[in-house]
Coordinates of C-alpha atoms and ligand atoms in Angstrom, one line a residue:
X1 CA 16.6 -5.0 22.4
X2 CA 18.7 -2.9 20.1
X3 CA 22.3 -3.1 21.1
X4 CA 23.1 1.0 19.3
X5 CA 20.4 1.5 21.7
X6 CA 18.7 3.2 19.2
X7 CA 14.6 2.8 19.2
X8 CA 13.1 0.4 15.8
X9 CA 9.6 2.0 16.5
X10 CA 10.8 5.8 16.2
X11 CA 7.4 8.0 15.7
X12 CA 4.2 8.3 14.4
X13 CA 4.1 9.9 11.2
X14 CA 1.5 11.2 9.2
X15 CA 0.6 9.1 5.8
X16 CA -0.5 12.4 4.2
X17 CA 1.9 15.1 5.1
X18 CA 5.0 12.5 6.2
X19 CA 5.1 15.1 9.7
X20 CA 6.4 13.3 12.9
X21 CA 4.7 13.2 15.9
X22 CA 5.9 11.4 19.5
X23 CA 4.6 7.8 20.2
X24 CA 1.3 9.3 21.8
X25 CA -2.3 8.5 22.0
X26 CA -3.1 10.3 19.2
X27 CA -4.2 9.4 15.7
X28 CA -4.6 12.6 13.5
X29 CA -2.5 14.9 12.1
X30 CA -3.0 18.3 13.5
X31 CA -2.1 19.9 9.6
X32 CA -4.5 17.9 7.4
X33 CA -6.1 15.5 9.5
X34 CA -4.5 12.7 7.9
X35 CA -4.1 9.5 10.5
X36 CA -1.2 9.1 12.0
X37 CA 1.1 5.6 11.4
X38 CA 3.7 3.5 13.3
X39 CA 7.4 5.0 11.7
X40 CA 10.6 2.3 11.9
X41 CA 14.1 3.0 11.6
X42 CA 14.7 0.4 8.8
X43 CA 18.0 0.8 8.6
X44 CA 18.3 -0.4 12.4
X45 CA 16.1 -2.4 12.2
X46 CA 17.9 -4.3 8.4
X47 CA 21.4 -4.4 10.4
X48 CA 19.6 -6.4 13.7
X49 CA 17.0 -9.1 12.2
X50 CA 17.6 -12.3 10.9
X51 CA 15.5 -15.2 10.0
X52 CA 17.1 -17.8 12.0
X53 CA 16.5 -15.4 14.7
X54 CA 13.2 -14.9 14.5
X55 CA 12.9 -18.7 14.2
X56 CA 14.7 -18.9 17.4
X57 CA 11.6 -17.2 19.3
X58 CA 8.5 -18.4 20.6
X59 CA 5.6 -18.9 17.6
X60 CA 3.1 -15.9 18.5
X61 CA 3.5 -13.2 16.4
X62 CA 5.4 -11.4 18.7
X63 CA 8.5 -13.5 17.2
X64 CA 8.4 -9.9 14.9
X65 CA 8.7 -7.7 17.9
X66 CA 11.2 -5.4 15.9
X67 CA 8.4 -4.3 13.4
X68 CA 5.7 -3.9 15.7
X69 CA 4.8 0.0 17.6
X70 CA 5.4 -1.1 21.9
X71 CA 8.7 0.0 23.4
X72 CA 9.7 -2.8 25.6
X73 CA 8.3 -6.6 25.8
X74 CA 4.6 -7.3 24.7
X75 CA 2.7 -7.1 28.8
X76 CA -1.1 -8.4 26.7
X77 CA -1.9 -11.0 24.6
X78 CA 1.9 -12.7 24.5
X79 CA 0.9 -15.7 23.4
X80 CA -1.6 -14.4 20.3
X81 CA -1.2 -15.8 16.6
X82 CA 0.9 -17.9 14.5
X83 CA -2.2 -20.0 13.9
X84 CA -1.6 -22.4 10.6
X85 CA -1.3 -22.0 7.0
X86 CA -3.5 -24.7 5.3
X87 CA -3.1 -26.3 2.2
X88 CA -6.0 -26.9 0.4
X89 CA -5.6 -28.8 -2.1
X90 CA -9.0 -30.1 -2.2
X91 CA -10.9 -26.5 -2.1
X92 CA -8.3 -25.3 -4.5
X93 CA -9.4 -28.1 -7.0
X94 CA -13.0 -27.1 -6.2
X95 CA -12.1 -23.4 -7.0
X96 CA -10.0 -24.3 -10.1
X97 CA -6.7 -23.1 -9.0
X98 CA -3.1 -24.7 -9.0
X99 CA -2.1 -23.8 -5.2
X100 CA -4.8 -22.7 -2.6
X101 CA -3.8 -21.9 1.3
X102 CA -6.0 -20.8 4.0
X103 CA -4.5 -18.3 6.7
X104 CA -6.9 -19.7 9.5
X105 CA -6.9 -17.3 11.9
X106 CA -10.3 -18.8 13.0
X107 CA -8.1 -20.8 15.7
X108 CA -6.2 -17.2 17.3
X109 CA -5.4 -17.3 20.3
X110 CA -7.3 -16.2 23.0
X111 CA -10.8 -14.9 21.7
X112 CA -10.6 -17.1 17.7
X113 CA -10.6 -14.3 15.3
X114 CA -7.9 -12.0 14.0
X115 CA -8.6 -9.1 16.1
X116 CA -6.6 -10.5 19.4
X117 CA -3.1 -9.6 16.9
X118 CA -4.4 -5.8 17.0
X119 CA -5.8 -6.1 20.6
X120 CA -2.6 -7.6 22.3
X121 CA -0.8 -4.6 20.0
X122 CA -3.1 -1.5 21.3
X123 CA -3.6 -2.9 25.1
X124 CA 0.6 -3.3 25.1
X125 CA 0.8 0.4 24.1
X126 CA -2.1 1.4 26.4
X127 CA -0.2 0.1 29.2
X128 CA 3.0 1.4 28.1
X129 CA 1.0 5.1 27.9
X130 CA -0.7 4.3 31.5
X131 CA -3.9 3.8 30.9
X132 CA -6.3 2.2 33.4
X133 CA -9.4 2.1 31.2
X134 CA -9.7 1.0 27.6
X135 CA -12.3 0.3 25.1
X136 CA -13.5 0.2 21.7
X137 CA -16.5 0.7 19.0
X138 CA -16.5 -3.0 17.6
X139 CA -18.8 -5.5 15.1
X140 CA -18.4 -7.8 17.6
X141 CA -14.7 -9.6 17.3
X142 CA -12.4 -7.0 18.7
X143 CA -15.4 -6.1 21.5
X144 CA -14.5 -9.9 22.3
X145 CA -10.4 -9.2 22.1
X146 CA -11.1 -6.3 23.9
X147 CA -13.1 -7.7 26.9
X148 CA -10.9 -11.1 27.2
X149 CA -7.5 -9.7 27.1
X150 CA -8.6 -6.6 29.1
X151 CA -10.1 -8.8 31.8
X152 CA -6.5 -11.0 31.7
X153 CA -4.8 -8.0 32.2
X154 CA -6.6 -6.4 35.0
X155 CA -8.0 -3.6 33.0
X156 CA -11.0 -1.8 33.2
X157 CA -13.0 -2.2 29.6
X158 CA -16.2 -0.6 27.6
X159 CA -16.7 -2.1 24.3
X160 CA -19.8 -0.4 22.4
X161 CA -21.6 -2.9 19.4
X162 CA -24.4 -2.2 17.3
X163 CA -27.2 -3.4 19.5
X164 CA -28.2 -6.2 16.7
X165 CA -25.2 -8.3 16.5
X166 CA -25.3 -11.7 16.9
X167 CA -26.0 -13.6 20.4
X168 CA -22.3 -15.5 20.2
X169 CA -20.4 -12.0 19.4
X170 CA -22.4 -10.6 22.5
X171 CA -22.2 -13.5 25.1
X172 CA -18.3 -13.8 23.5
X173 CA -17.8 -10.2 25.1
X174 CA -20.6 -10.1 28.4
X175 CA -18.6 -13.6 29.7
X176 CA -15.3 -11.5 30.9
X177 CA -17.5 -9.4 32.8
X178 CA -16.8 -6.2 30.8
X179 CA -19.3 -3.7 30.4
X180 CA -21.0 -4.4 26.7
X181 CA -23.2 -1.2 25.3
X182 CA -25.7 -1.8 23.0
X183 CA -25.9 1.3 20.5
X184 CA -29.2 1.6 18.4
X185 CA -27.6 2.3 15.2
X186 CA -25.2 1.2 12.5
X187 CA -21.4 0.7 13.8
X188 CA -20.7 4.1 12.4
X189 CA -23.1 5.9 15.0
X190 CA -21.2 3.8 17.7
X191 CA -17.7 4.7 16.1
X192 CA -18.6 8.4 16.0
X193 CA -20.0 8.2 19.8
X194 CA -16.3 6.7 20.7
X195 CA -14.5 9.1 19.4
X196 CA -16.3 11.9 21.4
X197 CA -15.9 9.7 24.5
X198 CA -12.4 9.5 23.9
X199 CA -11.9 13.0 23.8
X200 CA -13.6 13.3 27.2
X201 CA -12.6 10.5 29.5
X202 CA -9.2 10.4 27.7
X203 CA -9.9 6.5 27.9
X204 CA -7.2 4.6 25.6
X205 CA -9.9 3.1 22.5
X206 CA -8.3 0.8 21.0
X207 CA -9.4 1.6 17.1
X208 CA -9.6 5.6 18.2
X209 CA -6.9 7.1 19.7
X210 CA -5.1 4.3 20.4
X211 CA -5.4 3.4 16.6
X212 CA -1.9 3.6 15.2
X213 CA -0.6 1.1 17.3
X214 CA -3.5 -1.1 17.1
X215 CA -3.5 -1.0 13.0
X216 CA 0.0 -2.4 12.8
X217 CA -1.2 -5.8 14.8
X218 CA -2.5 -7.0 11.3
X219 CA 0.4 -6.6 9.8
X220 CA 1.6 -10.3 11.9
X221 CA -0.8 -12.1 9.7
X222 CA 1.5 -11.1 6.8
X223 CA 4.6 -12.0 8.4
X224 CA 3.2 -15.0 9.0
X225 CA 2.5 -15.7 5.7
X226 CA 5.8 -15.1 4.8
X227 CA 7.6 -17.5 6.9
X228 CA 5.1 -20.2 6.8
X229 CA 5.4 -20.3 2.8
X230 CA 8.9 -20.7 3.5
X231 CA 10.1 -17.0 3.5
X232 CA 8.6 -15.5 0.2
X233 CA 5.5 -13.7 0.0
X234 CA 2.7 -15.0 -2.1
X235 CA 1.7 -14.3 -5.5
X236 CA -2.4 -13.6 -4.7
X237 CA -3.2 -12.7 -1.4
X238 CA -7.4 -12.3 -0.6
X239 CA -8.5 -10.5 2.8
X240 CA -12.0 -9.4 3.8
X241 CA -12.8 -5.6 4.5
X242 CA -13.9 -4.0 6.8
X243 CA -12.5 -0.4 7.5
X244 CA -9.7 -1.5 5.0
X245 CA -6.9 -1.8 7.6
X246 CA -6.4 -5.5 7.8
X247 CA -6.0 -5.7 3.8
X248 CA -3.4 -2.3 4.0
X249 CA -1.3 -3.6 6.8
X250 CA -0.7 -6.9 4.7
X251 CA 0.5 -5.1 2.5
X252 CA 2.7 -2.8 4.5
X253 CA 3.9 -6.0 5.7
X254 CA 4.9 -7.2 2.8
X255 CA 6.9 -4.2 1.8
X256 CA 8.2 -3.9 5.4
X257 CA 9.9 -7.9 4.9
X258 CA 11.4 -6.5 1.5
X259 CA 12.8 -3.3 3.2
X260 CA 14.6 -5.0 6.0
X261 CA 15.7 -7.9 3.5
X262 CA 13.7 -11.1 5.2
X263 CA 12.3 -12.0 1.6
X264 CA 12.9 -11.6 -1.9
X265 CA 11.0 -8.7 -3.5
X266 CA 8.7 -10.3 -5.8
X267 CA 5.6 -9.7 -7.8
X268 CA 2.3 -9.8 -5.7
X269 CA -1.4 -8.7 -5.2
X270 CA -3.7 -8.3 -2.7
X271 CA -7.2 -8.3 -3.6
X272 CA -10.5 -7.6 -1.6
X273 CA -13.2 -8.8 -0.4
X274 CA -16.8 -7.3 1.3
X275 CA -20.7 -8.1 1.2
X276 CA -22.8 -6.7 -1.1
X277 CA -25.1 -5.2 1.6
X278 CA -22.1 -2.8 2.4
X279 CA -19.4 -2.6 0.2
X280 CA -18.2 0.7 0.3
X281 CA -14.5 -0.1 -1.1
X282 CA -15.3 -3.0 -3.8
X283 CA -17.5 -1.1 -5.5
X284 CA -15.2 2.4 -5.6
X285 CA -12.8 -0.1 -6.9
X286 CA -15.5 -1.3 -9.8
X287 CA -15.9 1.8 -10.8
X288 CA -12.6 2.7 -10.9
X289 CA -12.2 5.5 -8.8
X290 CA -10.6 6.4 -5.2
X291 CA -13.6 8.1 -3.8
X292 CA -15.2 5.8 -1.0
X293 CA -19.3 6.6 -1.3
X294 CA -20.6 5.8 2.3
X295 CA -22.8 3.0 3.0
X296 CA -25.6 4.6 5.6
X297 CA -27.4 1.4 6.0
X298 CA -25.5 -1.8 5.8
X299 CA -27.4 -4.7 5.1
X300 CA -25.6 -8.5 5.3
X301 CA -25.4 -11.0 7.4
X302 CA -21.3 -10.2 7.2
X303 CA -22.0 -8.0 10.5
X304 CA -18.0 -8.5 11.1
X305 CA -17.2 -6.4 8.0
X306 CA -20.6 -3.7 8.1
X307 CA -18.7 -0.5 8.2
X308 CA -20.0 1.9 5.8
X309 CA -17.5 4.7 6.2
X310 CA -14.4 2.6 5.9
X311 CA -11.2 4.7 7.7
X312 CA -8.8 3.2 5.8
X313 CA -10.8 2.7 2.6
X314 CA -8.7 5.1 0.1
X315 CA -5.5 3.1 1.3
X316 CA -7.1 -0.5 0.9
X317 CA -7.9 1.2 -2.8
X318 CA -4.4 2.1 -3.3
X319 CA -2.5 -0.9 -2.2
X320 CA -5.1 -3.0 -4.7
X321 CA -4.6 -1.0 -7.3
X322 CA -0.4 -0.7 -7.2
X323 CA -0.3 -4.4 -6.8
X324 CA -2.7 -5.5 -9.9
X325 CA -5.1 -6.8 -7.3
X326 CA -9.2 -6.7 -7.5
X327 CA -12.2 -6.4 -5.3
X328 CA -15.4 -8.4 -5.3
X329 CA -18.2 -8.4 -3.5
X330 CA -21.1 -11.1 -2.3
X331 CA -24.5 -11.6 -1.7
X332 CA -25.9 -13.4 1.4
X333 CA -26.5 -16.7 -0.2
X334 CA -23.1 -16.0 -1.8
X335 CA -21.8 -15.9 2.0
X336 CA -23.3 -18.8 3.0
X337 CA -22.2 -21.0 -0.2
X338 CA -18.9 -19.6 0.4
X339 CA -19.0 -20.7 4.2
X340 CA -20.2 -24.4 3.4
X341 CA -17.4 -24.7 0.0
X342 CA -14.5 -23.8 2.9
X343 CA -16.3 -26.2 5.8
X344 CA -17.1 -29.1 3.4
X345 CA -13.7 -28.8 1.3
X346 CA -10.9 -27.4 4.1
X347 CA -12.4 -28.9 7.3
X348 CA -12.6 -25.5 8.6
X349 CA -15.9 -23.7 10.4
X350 CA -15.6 -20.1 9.9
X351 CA -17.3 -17.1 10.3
X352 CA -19.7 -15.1 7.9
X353 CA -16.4 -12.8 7.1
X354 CA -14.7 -16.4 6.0
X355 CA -18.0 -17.1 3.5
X356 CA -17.3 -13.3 2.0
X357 CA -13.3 -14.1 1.5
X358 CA -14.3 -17.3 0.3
X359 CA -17.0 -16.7 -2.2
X360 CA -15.2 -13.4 -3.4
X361 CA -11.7 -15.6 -4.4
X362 CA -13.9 -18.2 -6.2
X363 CA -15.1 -15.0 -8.2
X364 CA -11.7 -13.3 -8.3
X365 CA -10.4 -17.0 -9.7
X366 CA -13.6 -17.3 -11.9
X367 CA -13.1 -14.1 -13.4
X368 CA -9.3 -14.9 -14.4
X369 CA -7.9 -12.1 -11.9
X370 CA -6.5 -14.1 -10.1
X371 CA -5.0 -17.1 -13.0
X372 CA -5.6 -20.4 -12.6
X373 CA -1.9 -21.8 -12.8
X374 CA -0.7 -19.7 -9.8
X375 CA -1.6 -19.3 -5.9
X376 CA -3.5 -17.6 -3.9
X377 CA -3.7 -17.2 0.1
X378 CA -7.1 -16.7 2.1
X379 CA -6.9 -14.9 4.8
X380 CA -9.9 -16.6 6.9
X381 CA -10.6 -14.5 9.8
X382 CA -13.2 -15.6 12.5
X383 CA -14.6 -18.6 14.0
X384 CA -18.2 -19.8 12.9
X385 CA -19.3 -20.9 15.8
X386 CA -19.7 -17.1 16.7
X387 CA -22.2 -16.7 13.8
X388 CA -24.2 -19.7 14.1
X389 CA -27.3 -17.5 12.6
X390 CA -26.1 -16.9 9.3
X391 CA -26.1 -21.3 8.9
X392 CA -28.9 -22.6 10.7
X393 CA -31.3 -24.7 8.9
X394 CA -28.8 -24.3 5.8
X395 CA -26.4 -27.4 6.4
X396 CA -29.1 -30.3 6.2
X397 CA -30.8 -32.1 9.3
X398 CA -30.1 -33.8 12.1
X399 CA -31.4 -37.4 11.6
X400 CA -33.0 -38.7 15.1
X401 CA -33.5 -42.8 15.6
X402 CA -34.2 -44.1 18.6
X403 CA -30.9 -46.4 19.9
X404 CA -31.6 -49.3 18.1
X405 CA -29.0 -51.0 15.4
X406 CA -32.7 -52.1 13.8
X407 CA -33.3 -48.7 13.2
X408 CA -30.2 -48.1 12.2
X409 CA -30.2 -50.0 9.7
X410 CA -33.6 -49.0 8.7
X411 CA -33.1 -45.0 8.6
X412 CA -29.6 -44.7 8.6
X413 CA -27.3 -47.5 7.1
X414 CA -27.9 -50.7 5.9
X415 CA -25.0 -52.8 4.2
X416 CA -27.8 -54.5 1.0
X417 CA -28.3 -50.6 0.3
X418 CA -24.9 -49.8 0.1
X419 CA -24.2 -52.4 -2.0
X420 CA -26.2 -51.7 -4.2
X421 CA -25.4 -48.0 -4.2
X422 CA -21.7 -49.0 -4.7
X423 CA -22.3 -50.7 -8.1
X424 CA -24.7 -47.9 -9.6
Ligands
PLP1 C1 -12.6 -6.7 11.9 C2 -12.7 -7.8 11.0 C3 -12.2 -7.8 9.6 C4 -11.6 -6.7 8.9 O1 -11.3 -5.5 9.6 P1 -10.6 -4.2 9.0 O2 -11.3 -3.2 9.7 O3 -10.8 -4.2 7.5 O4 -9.2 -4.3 9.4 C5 -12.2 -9.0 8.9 N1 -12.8 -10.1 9.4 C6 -13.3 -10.2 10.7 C7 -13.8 -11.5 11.2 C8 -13.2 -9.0 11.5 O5 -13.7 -9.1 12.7
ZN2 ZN1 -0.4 15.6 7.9

């Protein structure tokens, strides 16, 4: 794709050290133990990319192919994002803010939640590195990335969940015939058991050692962004965390589109948002320090975001705190509200992780961290319908009549009534 023949994705590179490593399956440095990152060649990549012709491509996010950590052309998950940015003016008058968009990456392409932009990344690379057999420790969404774009690959896939995650997370992943392990434990148990699989099978795990190439998939939701705002980057940008990585890579993303002059470099934040029952990084950021205290036993119906040893925690602290930008975190009613405000106000049904970004902007806007008279994106990150739990018997009743216009009219709506309502 690069006519000096010269590679955009050069190495991985340590983010403590800076030490270069080849484009391996490997995601610690050997020094320090820092984890390893996806390295460009800016300067190649500056003198090649264009907007007009990145407009001139397909709409998945692969239209940023020079940015992203594969070799040759994307072989998983080609057709994954550029899912809408949403005005909403009528949740941003509700929220008391000038200029509100949703990023609603409840409708991604194939599996309806972000995690199909890191997926179609880290199966890409595993197929570029030769791997037969991949899998991952998951909440629930990537298991479901995992398992659909594995099975439309041809690949064989394990994807290990917390044994108590909701019954649309675990049908969503048991459907493409994958093999789904339940782990009695928290999603760090099941993390710590992948990565000593890993090192034995030398399986390719999508968030272990296939990791840096994986990470850099979220970084397409900030290109996005970017081009759908009409090339700029926003001034207030609000992402749910989990490890951390989604909120870090938007802002690598944002720097990245700077570096290699697609935008203007202009002022922005990004701020965070977790649940209460396991907010690890919020509440290092409210009390001002770096140091990530672990969470050993998450409690929230956010299942999505319940990690309690965040990987990229300390980053997700540092790119809040260089950019001015805040954390908050949520109760479960909180969650809920927040789910019913974005359903009832935007027309859009999303997951618990959606009432946590939700609920934690209306505090970040409440609070005056995020001003009134500017804008703010959402990034709104899975579908509802996979967390039906967290809402039932919360969103009123179904109203049952037999079908009868007389009892229609009786129970339901009757035009005197109305009338009458109409002049009160
Ligand atoms: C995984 C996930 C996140 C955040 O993940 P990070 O580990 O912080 O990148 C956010 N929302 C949903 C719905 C998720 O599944
Ligand atoms: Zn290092």
């Amino acid at each position: 794709m690069d006519k000096s023949n010269r590679p955009f994705f050069s190495n991985l590179k340590c983010r403590e050290c800076g030490k270069l490593y080849e484009k391996k399956a490997i995601h610690v440095c050997e020094y320090d133990f820092g984890p390893l990152e996806a390295a460009y060649d800016y300067d190649a990549i500056r003198t090649s990319i264009s907007r007009a012709a990145i407009e001139s491509r397909p709409q998945t996010m692969w239209r940023y192919r020079e940015l992203l950590p594969i070799d040759g052309e994307p072989t998983v998950g080609a057709q994954v994002g550029f899912t809408p940015l949403v005005k909403a003016d009528r949740l941003a008058a509700k929220l008391g803010i000038k200029s509100l968009y949703i990023k609603n990456d409840t409708v991604n392409y194939p599996t309806l939640s972000f995690k199909d932009r890191v997926v179609s990344v880290a199966l890409s690379r595993a197929c570029e590195l030769g791997f037969k057999v991949v899998a991952c420790a998951s909440t629930g969404n990537l298991a479901n990335s995992v398992a659909a774009n594995a099975a439309a690959a041809g690949l064989k896939s394990y994807v290990l969940i917390p044994a108590d995650l909701e019954q649309g997370k675990v049908l969503g992943s048991l459907v493409y015939g994958t093999n789904v392990i339940g782990i009695h434990g928290p999603y760090d148990q099941v993390n710590r058991l992948c990565s000593e699989i890993a090192g034995k099978y030398g399986w390719g795990f999508v968030n272990v050692n296939l990791r840096p190439y994986y990470a850099e998939g979220s970084k397409t939701m900030g290109f996005e962004i970017c081009e759908q705002l009409g090339w700029r980057i926003p001034r207030h940008t609000v992402a749910p965390m989990a490890s951390g990585s989604l909120l870090t890579k938007i802002h690598k993303a944002y720097n990245e589109f700077v570096k290699v002059g697609i935008v203007e470099e202009t002022k922005f934040s990004v701020h965070g948002a977790q649940a209460t029952g396991c907010a690890p990084i919020a509440h290092a950021m409210q009390r001002g320090t770096d140091i990530v205290k672990p969470v050993p036993k998450p409690d929230t119906i956010a299942k999505s975001l319940a990690i309690g040893t965040p990987a990229d925690g300390y980053y997700a602290i540092h790119a809040m705190r260089q950019t001015g930008g805040g954390a908050e975190d949520v109760t479960d009613d909180e969650i809920v509200d927040g789910i019913k405000l974005l359903a009832e106000h935007a027309g859009i049904f999303a997951e618990t992780a959606g009432g946590v970004t939700v609920a934690c902007a209306k505090k970040l806007i409440a609070s005056g961290k995020i001003p009134r008279d500017e804008e703010a994106v959402l990034c709104i990150t899975g579908h509802g319908l996979k967390t039906q739990e967290a809402i039932a018997g919360k969103c009123g009743e179904l109203r049952l009549i037999k079908p009868s216009l007389r009892e229609f009219e009786e129970q339901i709506y009757n035009p005197d009534m109305a009338a009458t309502a109409a002049k009160s």
